Amino acid sequence: MKILLEKAIPFVVAICCCANLAKPGNAEVWVVGSMEGFAPFNYTVDGQYRGIDVQILNEAAEKINVELEHRPLPWNRALLDFNAGNLDAVFQLAPTKERFEKWNMVGPLRRTKTVYVTLIDSPIEDIRSLNELDGLIVGVVSGFTYEDSFDRHPDIAREMSKDDFTNILKLMLGRSDVIVGGHATLAHIIDDMGLTEKLRFLPTPLVEQERYIAFPRDGDGDDMANRLQGSLSAMHSSGRIREIVQEHFEE
């Protein structure tokens, strides 16, 4: 028995030494939720999760030796899972006072323009104020935050949809008079659906805002937020984020 133990000791020591050597190089893993099928910012192609925001965050995380485990989900489910503590973070979020108070809002990742879309032959020429929405049915995505005064306006008749694709379908079917959403996302979906000659963007955007990733306000969340914020800020300063955005729109 003694001989067997003596032979085994060097083998065990070698395994432990190898394990200890490997630990420092192992990337920390964060589980991150986002809305599935939200091109061109986050979507799946041939089993690979990609897009502008995915690339920005993956590169920012890699710089701090972190690997992101992406979990694409319906948007309301992503928010529920984040609030329940099942996710380390969730993106991409429009800025609101409540969100900045409740969570660590890290970023910005980028800026996005929120716009109105209607049918090509609609009598609606433009919408410059919320008062011009009186009498109209406005298509929105459930769980989305658009702009503070728009979100809080009590008299806007809203037609809720689960995503932008459904929102566009309802507009085509006459279930809404106008829909609202991110310009890049709506343009991408409209083009994929072959509807560029049947729909048009109104000239005046609702708002142009930055987008963020959120972490909880606790010990771990504070640490993750501070580390990622430093990496994202460096990418903005170097111009890398601008390059990523341009690369995707040139594809």
Tab-separated table of C-alpha atoms in Angstrom:
chain	number	residue	atom	x	y	z
A	1	MET	CA	0.000	0.000	0.000
A	2	LYS	CA	2.892	2.313	0.916
A	3	ILE	CA	4.564	1.705	-2.478
A	4	LEU	CA	1.345	2.507	-4.331
A	5	LEU	CA	0.920	5.762	-2.418
A	6	GLU	CA	4.531	6.772	-3.057
A	7	LYS	CA	4.036	6.198	-6.800
A	8	ALA	CA	0.734	8.070	-6.812
A	9	ILE	CA	1.973	11.188	-4.993
A	10	PRO	CA	4.076	12.601	-7.890
A	11	PHE	CA	1.126	12.053	-10.275
A	12	VAL	CA	-1.303	13.870	-7.979
A	13	VAL	CA	1.142	16.730	-7.425
A	14	ALA	CA	1.614	17.097	-11.177
A	15	ILE	CA	-2.169	17.316	-11.742
A	16	CYS	CA	-2.548	19.940	-9.009
A	17	CYS	CA	0.327	22.001	-10.392
A	18	CYS	CA	-1.172	21.900	-13.897
A	19	ALA	CA	-4.567	22.944	-12.549
A	20	ASN	CA	-3.059	25.858	-10.632
A	21	LEU	CA	-1.103	26.973	-13.685
A	22	ALA	CA	-4.273	26.928	-15.808
A	23	LYS	CA	-6.438	28.983	-13.426
A	24	PRO	CA	-4.980	32.450	-14.045
A	25	GLY	CA	-5.526	32.138	-17.790
A	26	ASN	CA	-9.135	30.978	-17.539
A	27	ALA	CA	-11.627	33.650	-18.509
A	28	GLU	CA	-14.314	34.584	-16.025
A	29	VAL	CA	-17.790	33.812	-17.426
A	30	TRP	CA	-20.715	36.226	-17.223
A	31	VAL	CA	-24.220	35.162	-18.263
A	32	VAL	CA	-25.765	37.965	-20.310
A	33	GLY	CA	-29.322	38.236	-21.615
A	34	SER	CA	-30.588	40.160	-24.624
A	35	MET	CA	-33.502	40.211	-27.031
A	36	GLU	CA	-33.355	37.405	-29.566
A	37	GLY	CA	-33.623	38.323	-33.232
A	38	PHE	CA	-32.845	42.022	-32.860
A	39	ALA	CA	-30.770	42.607	-36.012
A	40	PRO	CA	-28.425	44.277	-36.726
A	41	PHE	CA	-27.494	44.521	-33.050
A	42	ASN	CA	-27.941	40.952	-31.819
A	43	TYR	CA	-29.161	37.958	-33.808
A	44	THR	CA	-28.237	34.388	-34.706
A	45	VAL	CA	-26.709	33.340	-38.035
A	46	ASP	CA	-25.768	29.686	-38.671
A	47	GLY	CA	-25.920	28.999	-34.949
A	48	GLN	CA	-23.623	31.918	-34.091
A	49	TYR	CA	-24.839	34.853	-32.024
A	50	ARG	CA	-23.554	38.061	-33.610
A	51	GLY	CA	-24.390	41.706	-34.317
A	52	ILE	CA	-23.106	45.187	-33.487
A	53	ASP	CA	-23.771	45.101	-29.740
A	54	VAL	CA	-22.655	41.487	-29.408
A	55	GLN	CA	-19.314	42.307	-31.019
A	56	ILE	CA	-18.838	45.466	-28.947
A	57	LEU	CA	-19.504	43.625	-25.705
A	58	ASN	CA	-17.489	40.536	-26.615
A	59	GLU	CA	-14.440	42.655	-27.412
A	60	ALA	CA	-14.861	44.792	-24.282
A	61	ALA	CA	-15.192	41.667	-22.124
A	62	GLU	CA	-12.190	39.958	-23.708
A	63	LYS	CA	-9.999	42.921	-22.740
A	64	ILE	CA	-10.748	42.238	-19.053
A	65	ASN	CA	-10.380	38.442	-19.389
A	66	VAL	CA	-14.130	37.801	-19.301
A	67	GLU	CA	-16.148	35.516	-21.574
A	68	LEU	CA	-19.795	36.358	-22.174
A	69	GLU	CA	-22.284	33.502	-22.240
A	70	HIS	CA	-25.102	34.988	-24.308
A	71	ARG	CA	-28.703	33.998	-23.674
A	72	PRO	CA	-31.001	35.367	-26.401
A	73	LEU	CA	-34.560	35.593	-25.060
A	74	PRO	CA	-37.890	37.307	-25.713
A	75	TRP	CA	-37.393	40.794	-24.285
A	76	ASN	CA	-39.870	40.557	-21.398
A	77	ARG	CA	-38.359	37.198	-20.399
A	78	ALA	CA	-34.856	38.685	-20.469
A	79	LEU	CA	-35.956	41.470	-18.100
A	80	LEU	CA	-37.725	38.995	-15.802
A	81	ASP	CA	-34.701	36.706	-15.653
A	82	PHE	CA	-32.408	39.645	-14.941
A	83	ASN	CA	-34.642	40.929	-12.136
A	84	ALA	CA	-34.850	37.388	-10.731
A	85	GLY	CA	-31.065	37.126	-10.569
A	86	ASN	CA	-30.776	34.483	-13.292
A	87	LEU	CA	-28.567	36.733	-15.442
A	88	ASP	CA	-25.460	38.721	-14.576
A	89	ALA	CA	-26.434	41.467	-17.007
A	90	VAL	CA	-28.909	42.415	-19.728
A	91	PHE	CA	-28.590	44.613	-22.830
A	92	GLN	CA	-29.450	46.825	-24.683
A	93	LEU	CA	-31.378	49.309	-22.629
A	94	ALA	CA	-32.679	52.792	-23.335
A	95	PRO	CA	-31.822	55.257	-20.555
A	96	THR	CA	-34.449	56.152	-17.976
A	97	LYS	CA	-34.141	57.761	-14.554
A	98	GLU	CA	-35.623	54.666	-12.920
A	99	ARG	CA	-33.134	52.340	-14.589
A	100	PHE	CA	-30.141	54.443	-13.574
A	101	GLU	CA	-31.407	54.455	-9.990
A	102	LYS	CA	-32.177	50.734	-9.895
A	103	TRP	CA	-29.268	49.242	-11.853
A	104	ASN	CA	-25.660	49.878	-12.821
A	105	MET	CA	-26.157	51.239	-16.329
A	106	VAL	CA	-22.887	50.719	-18.187
A	107	GLY	CA	-22.012	52.332	-21.491
A	108	PRO	CA	-23.047	53.758	-23.726
A	109	LEU	CA	-22.621	50.998	-26.260
A	110	ARG	CA	-23.746	53.267	-29.121
A	111	ARG	CA	-26.454	55.737	-30.125
A	112	THR	CA	-29.662	54.816	-31.899
A	113	LYS	CA	-32.405	56.843	-33.578
A	114	THR	CA	-36.014	55.973	-32.681
A	115	VAL	CA	-38.349	56.683	-35.598
A	116	TYR	CA	-41.890	56.338	-36.897
A	117	VAL	CA	-42.868	54.146	-39.846
A	118	THR	CA	-46.151	54.121	-41.754
A	119	LEU	CA	-47.585	52.820	-45.029
A	120	ILE	CA	-46.320	54.387	-48.234
A	121	ASP	CA	-49.792	55.756	-49.087
A	122	SER	CA	-50.655	56.893	-45.549
A	123	PRO	CA	-51.907	60.479	-45.203
A	124	ILE	CA	-49.486	60.929	-42.278
A	125	GLU	CA	-46.666	63.160	-43.524
A	126	ASP	CA	-44.748	63.613	-40.295
A	127	ILE	CA	-45.093	63.513	-36.497
A	128	ARG	CA	-43.308	66.368	-34.750
A	129	SER	CA	-45.078	66.248	-31.389
A	130	LEU	CA	-46.937	63.678	-29.316
A	131	ASN	CA	-50.162	65.634	-29.753
A	132	GLU	CA	-50.125	64.597	-33.412
A	133	LEU	CA	-50.621	60.985	-32.287
A	134	ASP	CA	-54.160	61.781	-31.109
A	135	GLY	CA	-56.614	59.538	-32.939
A	136	LEU	CA	-53.857	57.216	-34.214
A	137	ILE	CA	-53.080	53.659	-33.196
A	138	VAL	CA	-49.361	53.345	-32.518
A	139	GLY	CA	-47.619	49.990	-32.758
A	140	VAL	CA	-45.055	49.306	-30.021
A	141	VAL	CA	-43.136	46.310	-28.674
A	142	SER	CA	-44.230	45.121	-25.247
A	143	GLY	CA	-41.583	45.835	-22.606
A	144	PHE	CA	-39.679	48.354	-24.736
A	145	THR	CA	-38.831	51.820	-23.453
A	146	TYR	CA	-38.869	54.464	-26.181
A	147	GLU	CA	-38.730	57.981	-24.747
A	148	ASP	CA	-39.881	59.229	-21.361
A	149	SER	CA	-42.730	61.538	-22.398
A	150	PHE	CA	-43.885	59.046	-25.049
A	151	ASP	CA	-43.840	56.153	-22.557
A	152	ARG	CA	-45.781	58.128	-19.951
A	153	HIS	CA	-48.302	59.762	-22.290
A	154	PRO	CA	-51.701	58.472	-21.093
A	155	ASP	CA	-53.652	59.155	-24.268
A	156	ILE	CA	-51.585	57.295	-26.858
A	157	ALA	CA	-53.519	54.304	-28.219
A	158	ARG	CA	-50.927	51.514	-28.266
A	159	GLU	CA	-51.068	48.251	-30.212
A	160	MET	CA	-48.707	45.877	-28.376
A	161	SER	CA	-46.544	43.320	-30.194
A	162	LYS	CA	-43.958	40.804	-29.047
A	163	ASP	CA	-41.265	42.111	-31.431
A	164	ASP	CA	-40.576	44.526	-34.304
A	165	PHE	CA	-41.352	41.900	-36.951
A	166	THR	CA	-44.873	41.444	-35.565
A	167	ASN	CA	-45.198	45.199	-35.222
A	168	ILE	CA	-44.527	45.612	-38.954
A	169	LEU	CA	-46.967	42.824	-39.858
A	170	LYS	CA	-49.719	44.543	-37.870
A	171	LEU	CA	-49.006	47.820	-39.657
A	172	MET	CA	-49.351	46.041	-42.996
A	173	LEU	CA	-52.644	44.485	-41.847
A	174	GLY	CA	-54.073	47.824	-40.738
A	175	ARG	CA	-53.947	47.024	-37.033
A	176	SER	CA	-51.972	50.220	-36.453
A	177	ASP	CA	-51.575	53.556	-38.229
A	178	VAL	CA	-47.917	54.034	-37.425
A	179	ILE	CA	-45.235	52.060	-35.582
A	180	VAL	CA	-42.228	53.227	-33.607
A	181	GLY	CA	-38.796	51.624	-33.217
A	182	GLY	CA	-35.065	51.819	-33.773
A	183	HIS	CA	-34.216	52.994	-37.284
A	184	ALA	CA	-31.494	50.411	-37.993
A	185	THR	CA	-33.565	47.483	-36.741
A	186	LEU	CA	-36.732	48.480	-38.595
A	187	ALA	CA	-34.789	49.158	-41.797
A	188	HIS	CA	-33.147	45.723	-41.571
A	189	ILE	CA	-36.451	43.887	-41.015
A	190	ILE	CA	-38.336	45.875	-43.663
A	191	ASP	CA	-35.626	45.058	-46.195
A	192	ASP	CA	-35.672	41.341	-45.258
A	193	MET	CA	-39.463	41.290	-45.650
A	194	GLY	CA	-39.280	42.949	-49.070
A	195	LEU	CA	-41.411	45.879	-47.935
A	196	THR	CA	-39.143	48.827	-48.745
A	197	GLU	CA	-41.560	50.061	-51.432
A	198	LYS	CA	-44.637	49.658	-49.212
A	199	LEU	CA	-43.468	51.387	-46.053
A	200	ARG	CA	-41.748	54.691	-45.354
A	201	PHE	CA	-39.961	56.379	-42.474
A	202	LEU	CA	-41.319	59.715	-41.277
A	203	PRO	CA	-38.823	62.612	-41.402
A	204	THR	CA	-38.759	63.581	-37.709
A	205	PRO	CA	-37.433	60.964	-35.250
A	206	LEU	CA	-39.071	60.506	-31.876
A	207	VAL	CA	-35.688	60.650	-30.151
A	208	GLU	CA	-32.022	59.794	-30.515
A	209	GLN	CA	-30.618	58.004	-27.482
A	210	GLU	CA	-27.677	55.994	-26.225
A	211	ARG	CA	-27.990	52.305	-25.338
A	212	TYR	CA	-26.635	50.536	-22.261
A	213	ILE	CA	-25.968	47.196	-20.591
A	214	ALA	CA	-27.216	46.847	-16.997
A	215	PHE	CA	-25.784	45.059	-13.959
A	216	PRO	CA	-27.388	44.696	-10.511
A	217	ARG	CA	-26.553	47.141	-7.739
A	218	ASP	CA	-24.764	44.733	-5.428
A	219	GLY	CA	-21.179	43.719	-4.674
A	220	ASP	CA	-20.657	41.521	-7.724
A	221	GLY	CA	-22.699	43.737	-10.011
A	222	ASP	CA	-20.788	46.862	-8.958
A	223	ASP	CA	-17.461	45.148	-9.645
A	224	MET	CA	-18.543	43.828	-13.061
A	225	ALA	CA	-19.978	47.208	-14.023
A	226	ASN	CA	-16.830	49.123	-13.087
A	227	ARG	CA	-14.562	46.756	-14.985
A	228	LEU	CA	-16.659	46.701	-18.148
A	229	GLN	CA	-17.188	50.457	-18.080
A	230	GLY	CA	-13.429	50.995	-18.160
A	231	SER	CA	-13.072	48.688	-21.150
A	232	LEU	CA	-15.955	50.292	-23.084
A	233	SER	CA	-14.644	53.795	-22.364
A	234	ALA	CA	-11.248	52.793	-23.765
A	235	MET	CA	-12.927	51.418	-26.914
A	236	HIS	CA	-14.809	54.695	-27.397
A	237	SER	CA	-11.600	56.708	-26.936
A	238	SER	CA	-9.696	54.596	-29.459
A	239	GLY	CA	-12.507	54.806	-32.023
A	240	ARG	CA	-12.975	51.030	-32.016
A	241	ILE	CA	-16.715	51.173	-31.332
A	242	ARG	CA	-17.228	53.548	-34.238
A	243	GLU	CA	-15.292	51.110	-36.445
A	244	ILE	CA	-17.482	48.176	-35.393
A	245	VAL	CA	-20.679	50.074	-36.201
A	246	GLN	CA	-19.350	51.130	-39.606
A	247	GLU	CA	-18.160	47.599	-40.416
A	248	HIS	CA	-21.616	46.137	-39.858
A	249	PHE	CA	-23.408	48.720	-41.973
A	250	GLU	CA	-20.932	48.177	-44.804
A	251	GLU	CA	-21.570	44.390	-44.905
